[in-house]
XYZ file of C-alpha atoms in Angstrom:
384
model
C 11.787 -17.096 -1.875
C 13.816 -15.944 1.430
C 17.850 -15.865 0.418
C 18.787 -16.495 4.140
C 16.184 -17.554 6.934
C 18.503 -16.156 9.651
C 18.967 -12.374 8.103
C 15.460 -12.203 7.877
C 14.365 -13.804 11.087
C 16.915 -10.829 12.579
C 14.921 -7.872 10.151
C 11.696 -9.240 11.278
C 12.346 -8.920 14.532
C 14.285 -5.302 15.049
C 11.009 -4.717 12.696
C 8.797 -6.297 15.480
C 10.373 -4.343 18.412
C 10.343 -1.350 16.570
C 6.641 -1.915 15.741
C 5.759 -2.295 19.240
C 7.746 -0.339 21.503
C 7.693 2.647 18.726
C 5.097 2.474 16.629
C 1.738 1.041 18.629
C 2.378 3.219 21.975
C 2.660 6.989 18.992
C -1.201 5.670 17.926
C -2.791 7.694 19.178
C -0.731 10.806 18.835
C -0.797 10.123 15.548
C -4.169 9.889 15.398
C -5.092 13.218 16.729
C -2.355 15.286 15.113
C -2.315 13.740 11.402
C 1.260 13.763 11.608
C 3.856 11.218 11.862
C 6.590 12.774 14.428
C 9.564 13.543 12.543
C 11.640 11.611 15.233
C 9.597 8.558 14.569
C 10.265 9.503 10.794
C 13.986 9.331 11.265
C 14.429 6.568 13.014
C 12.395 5.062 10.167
C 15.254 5.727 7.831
C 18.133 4.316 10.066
C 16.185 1.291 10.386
C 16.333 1.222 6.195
C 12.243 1.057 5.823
C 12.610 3.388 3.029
C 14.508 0.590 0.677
C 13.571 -2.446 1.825
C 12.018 -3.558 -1.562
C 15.066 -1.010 -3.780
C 17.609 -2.995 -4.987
C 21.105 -3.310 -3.532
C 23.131 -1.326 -5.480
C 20.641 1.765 -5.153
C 21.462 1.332 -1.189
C 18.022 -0.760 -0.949
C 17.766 -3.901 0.822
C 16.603 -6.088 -2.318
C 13.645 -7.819 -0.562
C 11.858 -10.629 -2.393
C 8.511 -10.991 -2.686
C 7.858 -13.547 -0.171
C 10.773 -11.233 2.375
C 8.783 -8.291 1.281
C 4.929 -9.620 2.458
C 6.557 -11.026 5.490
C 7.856 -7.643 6.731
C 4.596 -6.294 5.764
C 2.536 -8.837 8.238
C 5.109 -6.737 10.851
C 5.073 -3.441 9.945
C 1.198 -3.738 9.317
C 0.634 -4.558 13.438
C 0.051 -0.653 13.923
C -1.578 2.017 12.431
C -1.749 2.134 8.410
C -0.061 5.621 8.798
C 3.760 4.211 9.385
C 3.284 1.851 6.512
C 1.756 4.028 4.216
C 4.528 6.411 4.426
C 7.464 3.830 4.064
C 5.408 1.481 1.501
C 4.687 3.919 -1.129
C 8.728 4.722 -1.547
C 8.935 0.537 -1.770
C 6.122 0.096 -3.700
C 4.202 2.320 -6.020
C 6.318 5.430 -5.643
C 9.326 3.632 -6.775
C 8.996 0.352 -8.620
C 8.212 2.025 -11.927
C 11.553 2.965 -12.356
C 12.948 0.027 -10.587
C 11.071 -2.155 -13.529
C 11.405 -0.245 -16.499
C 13.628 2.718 -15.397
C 17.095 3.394 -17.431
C 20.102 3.178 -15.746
C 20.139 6.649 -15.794
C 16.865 7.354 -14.155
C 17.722 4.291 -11.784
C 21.217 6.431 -10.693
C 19.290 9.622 -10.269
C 16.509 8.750 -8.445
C 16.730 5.390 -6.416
C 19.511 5.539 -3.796
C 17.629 8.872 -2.175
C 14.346 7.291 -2.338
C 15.863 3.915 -0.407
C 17.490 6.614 2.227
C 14.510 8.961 2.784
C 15.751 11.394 2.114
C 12.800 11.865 -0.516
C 9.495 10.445 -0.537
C 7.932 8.976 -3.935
C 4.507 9.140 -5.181
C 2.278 7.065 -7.669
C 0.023 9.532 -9.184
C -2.476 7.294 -11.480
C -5.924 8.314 -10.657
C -7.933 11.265 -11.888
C -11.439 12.782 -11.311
C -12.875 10.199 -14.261
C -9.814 7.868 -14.028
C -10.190 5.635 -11.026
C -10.910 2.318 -11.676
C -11.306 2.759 -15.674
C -7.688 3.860 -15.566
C -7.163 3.632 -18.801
C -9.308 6.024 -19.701
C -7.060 8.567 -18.254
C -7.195 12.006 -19.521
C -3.916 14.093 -18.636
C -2.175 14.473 -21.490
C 1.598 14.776 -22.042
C 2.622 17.014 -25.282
C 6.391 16.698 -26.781
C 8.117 19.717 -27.245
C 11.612 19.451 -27.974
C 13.579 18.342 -25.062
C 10.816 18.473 -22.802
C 6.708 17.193 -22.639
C 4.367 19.452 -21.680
C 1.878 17.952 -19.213
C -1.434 19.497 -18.355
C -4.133 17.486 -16.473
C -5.271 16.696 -12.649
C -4.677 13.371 -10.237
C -6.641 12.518 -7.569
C -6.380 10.801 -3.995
C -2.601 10.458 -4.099
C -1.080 9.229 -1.378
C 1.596 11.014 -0.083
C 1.620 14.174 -2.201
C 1.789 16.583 0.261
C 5.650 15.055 1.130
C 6.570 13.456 -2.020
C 9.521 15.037 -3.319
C 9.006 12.821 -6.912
C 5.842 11.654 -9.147
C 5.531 8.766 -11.186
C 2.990 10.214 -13.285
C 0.755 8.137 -16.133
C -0.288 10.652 -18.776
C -1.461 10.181 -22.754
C 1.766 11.033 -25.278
C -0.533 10.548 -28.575
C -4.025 12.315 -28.827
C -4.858 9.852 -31.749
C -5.439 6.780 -29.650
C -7.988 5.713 -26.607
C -7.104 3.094 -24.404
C -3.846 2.170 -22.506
C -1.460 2.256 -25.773
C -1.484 5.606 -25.541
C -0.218 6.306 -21.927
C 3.673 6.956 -20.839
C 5.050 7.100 -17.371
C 6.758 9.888 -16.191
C 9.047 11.061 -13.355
C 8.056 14.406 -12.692
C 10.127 16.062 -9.800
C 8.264 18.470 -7.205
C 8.932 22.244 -7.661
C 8.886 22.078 -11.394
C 6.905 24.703 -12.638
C 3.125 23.632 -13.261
C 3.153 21.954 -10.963
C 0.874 22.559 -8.030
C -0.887 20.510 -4.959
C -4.616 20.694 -3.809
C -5.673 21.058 -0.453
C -4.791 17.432 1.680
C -7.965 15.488 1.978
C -9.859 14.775 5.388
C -10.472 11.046 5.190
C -12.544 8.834 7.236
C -9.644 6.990 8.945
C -5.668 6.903 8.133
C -4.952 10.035 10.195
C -0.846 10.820 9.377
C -1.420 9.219 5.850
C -2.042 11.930 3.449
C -3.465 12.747 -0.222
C -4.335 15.188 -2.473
C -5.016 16.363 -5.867
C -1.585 16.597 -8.052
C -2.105 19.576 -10.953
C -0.236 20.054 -13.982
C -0.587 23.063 -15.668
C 1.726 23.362 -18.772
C 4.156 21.576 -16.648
C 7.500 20.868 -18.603
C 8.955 17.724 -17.667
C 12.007 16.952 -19.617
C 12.155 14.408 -21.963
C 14.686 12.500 -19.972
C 12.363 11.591 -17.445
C 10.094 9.254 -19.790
C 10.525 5.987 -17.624
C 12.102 3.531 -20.369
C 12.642 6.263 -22.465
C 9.657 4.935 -24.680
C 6.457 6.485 -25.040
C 3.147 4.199 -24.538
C 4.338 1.504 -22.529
C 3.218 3.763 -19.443
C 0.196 1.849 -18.411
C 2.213 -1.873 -18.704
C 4.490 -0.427 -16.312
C 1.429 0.755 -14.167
C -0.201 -2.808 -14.384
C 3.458 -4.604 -13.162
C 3.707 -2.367 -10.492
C 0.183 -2.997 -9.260
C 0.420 -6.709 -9.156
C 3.311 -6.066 -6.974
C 1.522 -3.603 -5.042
C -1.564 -6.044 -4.351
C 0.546 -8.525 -3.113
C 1.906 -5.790 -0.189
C -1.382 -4.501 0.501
C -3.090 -8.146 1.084
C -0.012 -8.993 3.467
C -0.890 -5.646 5.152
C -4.530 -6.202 5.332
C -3.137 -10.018 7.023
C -1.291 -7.926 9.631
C -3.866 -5.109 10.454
C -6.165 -8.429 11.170
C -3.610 -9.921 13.601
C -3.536 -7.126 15.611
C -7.419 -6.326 15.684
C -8.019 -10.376 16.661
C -5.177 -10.212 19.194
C -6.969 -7.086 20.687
C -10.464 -8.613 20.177
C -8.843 -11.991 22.243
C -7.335 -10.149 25.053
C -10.758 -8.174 25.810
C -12.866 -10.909 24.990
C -10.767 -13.092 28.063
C -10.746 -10.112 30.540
C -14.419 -8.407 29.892
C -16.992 -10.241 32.703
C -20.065 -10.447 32.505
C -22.648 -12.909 33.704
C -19.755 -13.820 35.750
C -17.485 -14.915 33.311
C -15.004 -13.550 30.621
C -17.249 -13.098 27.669
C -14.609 -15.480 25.588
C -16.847 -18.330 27.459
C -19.692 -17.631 25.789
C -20.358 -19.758 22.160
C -21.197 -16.583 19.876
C -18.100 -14.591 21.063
C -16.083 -17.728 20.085
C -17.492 -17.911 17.069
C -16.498 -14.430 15.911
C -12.674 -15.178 17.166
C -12.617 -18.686 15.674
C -13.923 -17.313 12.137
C -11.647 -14.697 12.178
C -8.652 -17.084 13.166
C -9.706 -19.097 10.284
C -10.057 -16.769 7.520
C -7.012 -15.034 8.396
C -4.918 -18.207 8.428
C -6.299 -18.583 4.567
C -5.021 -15.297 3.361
C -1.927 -15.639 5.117
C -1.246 -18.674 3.090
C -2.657 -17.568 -0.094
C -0.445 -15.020 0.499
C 2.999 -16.609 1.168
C 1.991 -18.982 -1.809
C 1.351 -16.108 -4.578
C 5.199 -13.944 -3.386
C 6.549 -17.326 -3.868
C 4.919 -18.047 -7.146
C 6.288 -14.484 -8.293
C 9.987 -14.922 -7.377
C 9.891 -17.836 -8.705
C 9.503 -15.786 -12.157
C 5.499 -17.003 -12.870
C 3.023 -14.687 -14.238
C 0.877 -13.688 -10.686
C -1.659 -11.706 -11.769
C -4.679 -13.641 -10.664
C -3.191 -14.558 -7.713
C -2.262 -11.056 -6.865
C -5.826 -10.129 -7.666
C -7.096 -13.228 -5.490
C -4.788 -12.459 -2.731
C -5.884 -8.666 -2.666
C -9.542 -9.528 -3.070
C -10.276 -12.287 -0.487
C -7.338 -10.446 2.164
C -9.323 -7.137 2.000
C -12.533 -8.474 2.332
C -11.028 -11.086 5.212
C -9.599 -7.938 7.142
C -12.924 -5.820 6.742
C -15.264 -9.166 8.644
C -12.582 -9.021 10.919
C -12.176 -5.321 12.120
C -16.540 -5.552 11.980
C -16.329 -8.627 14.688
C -13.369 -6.809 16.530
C -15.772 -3.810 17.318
C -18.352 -6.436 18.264
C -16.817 -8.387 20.665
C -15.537 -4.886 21.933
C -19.058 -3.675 22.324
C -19.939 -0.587 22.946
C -16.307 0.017 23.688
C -15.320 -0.721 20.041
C -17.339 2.235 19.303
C -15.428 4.322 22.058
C -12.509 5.949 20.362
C -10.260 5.185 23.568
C -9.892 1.499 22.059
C -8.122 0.470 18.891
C -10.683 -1.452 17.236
C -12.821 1.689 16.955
C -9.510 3.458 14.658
C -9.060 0.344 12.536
C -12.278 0.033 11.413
C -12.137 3.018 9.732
C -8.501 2.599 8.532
C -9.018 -0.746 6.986
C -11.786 0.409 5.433
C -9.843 1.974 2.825
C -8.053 -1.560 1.957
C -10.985 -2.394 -0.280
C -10.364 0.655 -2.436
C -7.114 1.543 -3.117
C -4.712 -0.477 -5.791
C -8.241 -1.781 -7.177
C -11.141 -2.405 -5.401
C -12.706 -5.428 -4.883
C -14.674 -5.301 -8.057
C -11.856 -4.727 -10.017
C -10.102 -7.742 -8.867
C -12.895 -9.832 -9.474
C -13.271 -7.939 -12.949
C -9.009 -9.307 -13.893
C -9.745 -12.383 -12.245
C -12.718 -13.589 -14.210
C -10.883 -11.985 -17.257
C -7.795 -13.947 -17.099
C -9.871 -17.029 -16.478
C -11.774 -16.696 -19.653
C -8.182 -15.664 -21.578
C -6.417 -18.511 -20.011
C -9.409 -20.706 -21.347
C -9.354 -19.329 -24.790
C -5.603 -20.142 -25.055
């Protein structure tokens, strides 16, 4: 649903500029640093990229769903860096307590995560937690005023800035499974807390994780998102489906910008006298890309429309994050083909996104998970 075509058209394109004139030319230094440059950070926050998905009166700009993935097919034109720094405080680092938060928690924590001024985190996996996530092991101990948590997550994205973890962690010993798991806001600098060293990934240079530790770490009690204990991993699932949604509109934009760099050489590489976008094969590769892109574009614009319009999206989400992720993987493999060996040169861009994109198939789910809750809600849907 977009509330006013002509606001958004304007976002979308100081968005677009800033993408381009900004973003796309600091590539590279990015790439070679592993740092995003602090100027590039703040004009990040006077643009408002930290709250575009926060509501209004926590100084967000209250994106729908369908405003939300259509900002994403802009922001996602350059390296997965920006985004990943800006999406997490939008997404997954802040729309557990924008779901199920109390007004309190909402007060406290929301309007400086829309500003900047501090950077959320999602903090959900563990060494044998990943995809079985409810299997999760940290535990979370009451104790008075305050829950004692003690346990390790892994690959979290943006822990090294984060400034605040939403943190899934068992509050009853007695019971397996997701019943048992709370949510958590669990502020950096509380003691018990500690960070491993950041990981050295294959590709998203600037985009960082590590291992979150909690050691006795005493949270207090007033940070239990909802205030109720073992509704934690429902308000994981919500976010997720929210979250798959933004990363298969990401994975749509990463694939625009790897075709329309895969076109432009294609038309000005010669050989056998000609651009090598003359030759059959070559347009094969563009014109499948073109074509599977165009579907997960629509699929989706449909599935952010089906979800403000109040449905239940969680196969579509699942769909959309499958088939986009897959889609932008073929497409970042033919953009290093028709590049040649200069797709393997890492002077050109196609040689960086095919190792960023790489990561889209993992992360909020892999693809085997989404085919796991797709399936899944099939067969529940037919069992009534």
């Amino acid at each position: 649903m977009v509330r006013d075509e002509q606001t958004l058209a304007l976002l979308t394109e100081s968005i677009r500029r800033f993408v381009r004139e900004v973003l796309v030319p600091a590539e590279t230094q990015v790439a070679e640093s592993d740092e995003i440059p602090p100027a590039i950070v703040a004009q990040m926050r006077e643009l408002g990229l930290f709250g575009l998905s926060i509501p209004e009166e926590y100084g967000g700009l209250a994106l729908t769903m369908e405003e939300e993935v259509r900002v994403a097919f802009e922001l996602a034109w350059t390296s997965p860096a920006f985004r990943s720094l800006i999406g997490t405080n939008n997404g997954i680092g802040a729309q557990g307590i924008v779901i199920d938060g109390t007004e309190e928690q909402k007060q406290r924590w929301l309007p400086r995560l829309a500003s900047g001024d501090i950077i959320g985190a999602f903090a959900l996996t563990e060494p044998e937690a990943g995809s079985d996530a409810a299997s999760l092991r940290t535990t979370a101990v009451r104790d008075g005023d305050h829950y004692v948590i003690n346990g390790t997550k892994r690959y979290i994205t943006n822990a090294p800035e984060a400034s605040i973890f939403t943190v899934m962690a068992r509050t009853d010993a007695t019971r397996t499974g997701a019943g048992a798991i709370s949510a958590f806001v669990v502020e950096r600098g509380t003691h018990g807390l500690s960070l491993g060293k950041t990981d050295r990934k294959m590709g998203q240079r600037g985009a960082h994780t590590c291992d979150v530790i909690f050691e006795n770490c005493r949270v207090p009690a007033a940070n239990l998102i909802g205030g109720v204990e073992g509704v934690g991993f429902k308000t994981a699932m919500k976010v997720l489906d929210k979250g798959r949604l933004h990363i298969a509109a990401v994975c749509v934009g990463a694939a625009e910008r790897m075709l329309h760099d895969a076109l432009i050489y294609a038309m000005e590489r010669r050989q056998f006298c000609q651009p090598i976008a003359e030759f059959q094969l070559v347009q094969a590769m563009l014109a499948d890309s073109r074509t599977e892109l165009y579907a997960a574009k629509c699929m989706v614009l449909d599935a952010a429309r089906r979800r403000d319009a109040g449905l239940d999206v969680s196969t579509e989400a699942s769909c959309c994050k499958l088939f986009a992720a897959e889609m932008c993987g073929r497409v970042a493999d033919r953009s290093v083909q028709i590049h040649g060996g200069a797709g393997y040169i890492a002077d050109y861009a196609a040689e960086r996104f095919y190792r960023d994109v790489r990561l889209f198939r993992i992360y909020e789910g892999t693809s085997q998970i989404q085919q796991l809750v797709i399936a899944r809600n099939m067969m529940r849907e037919r069992r009534g």
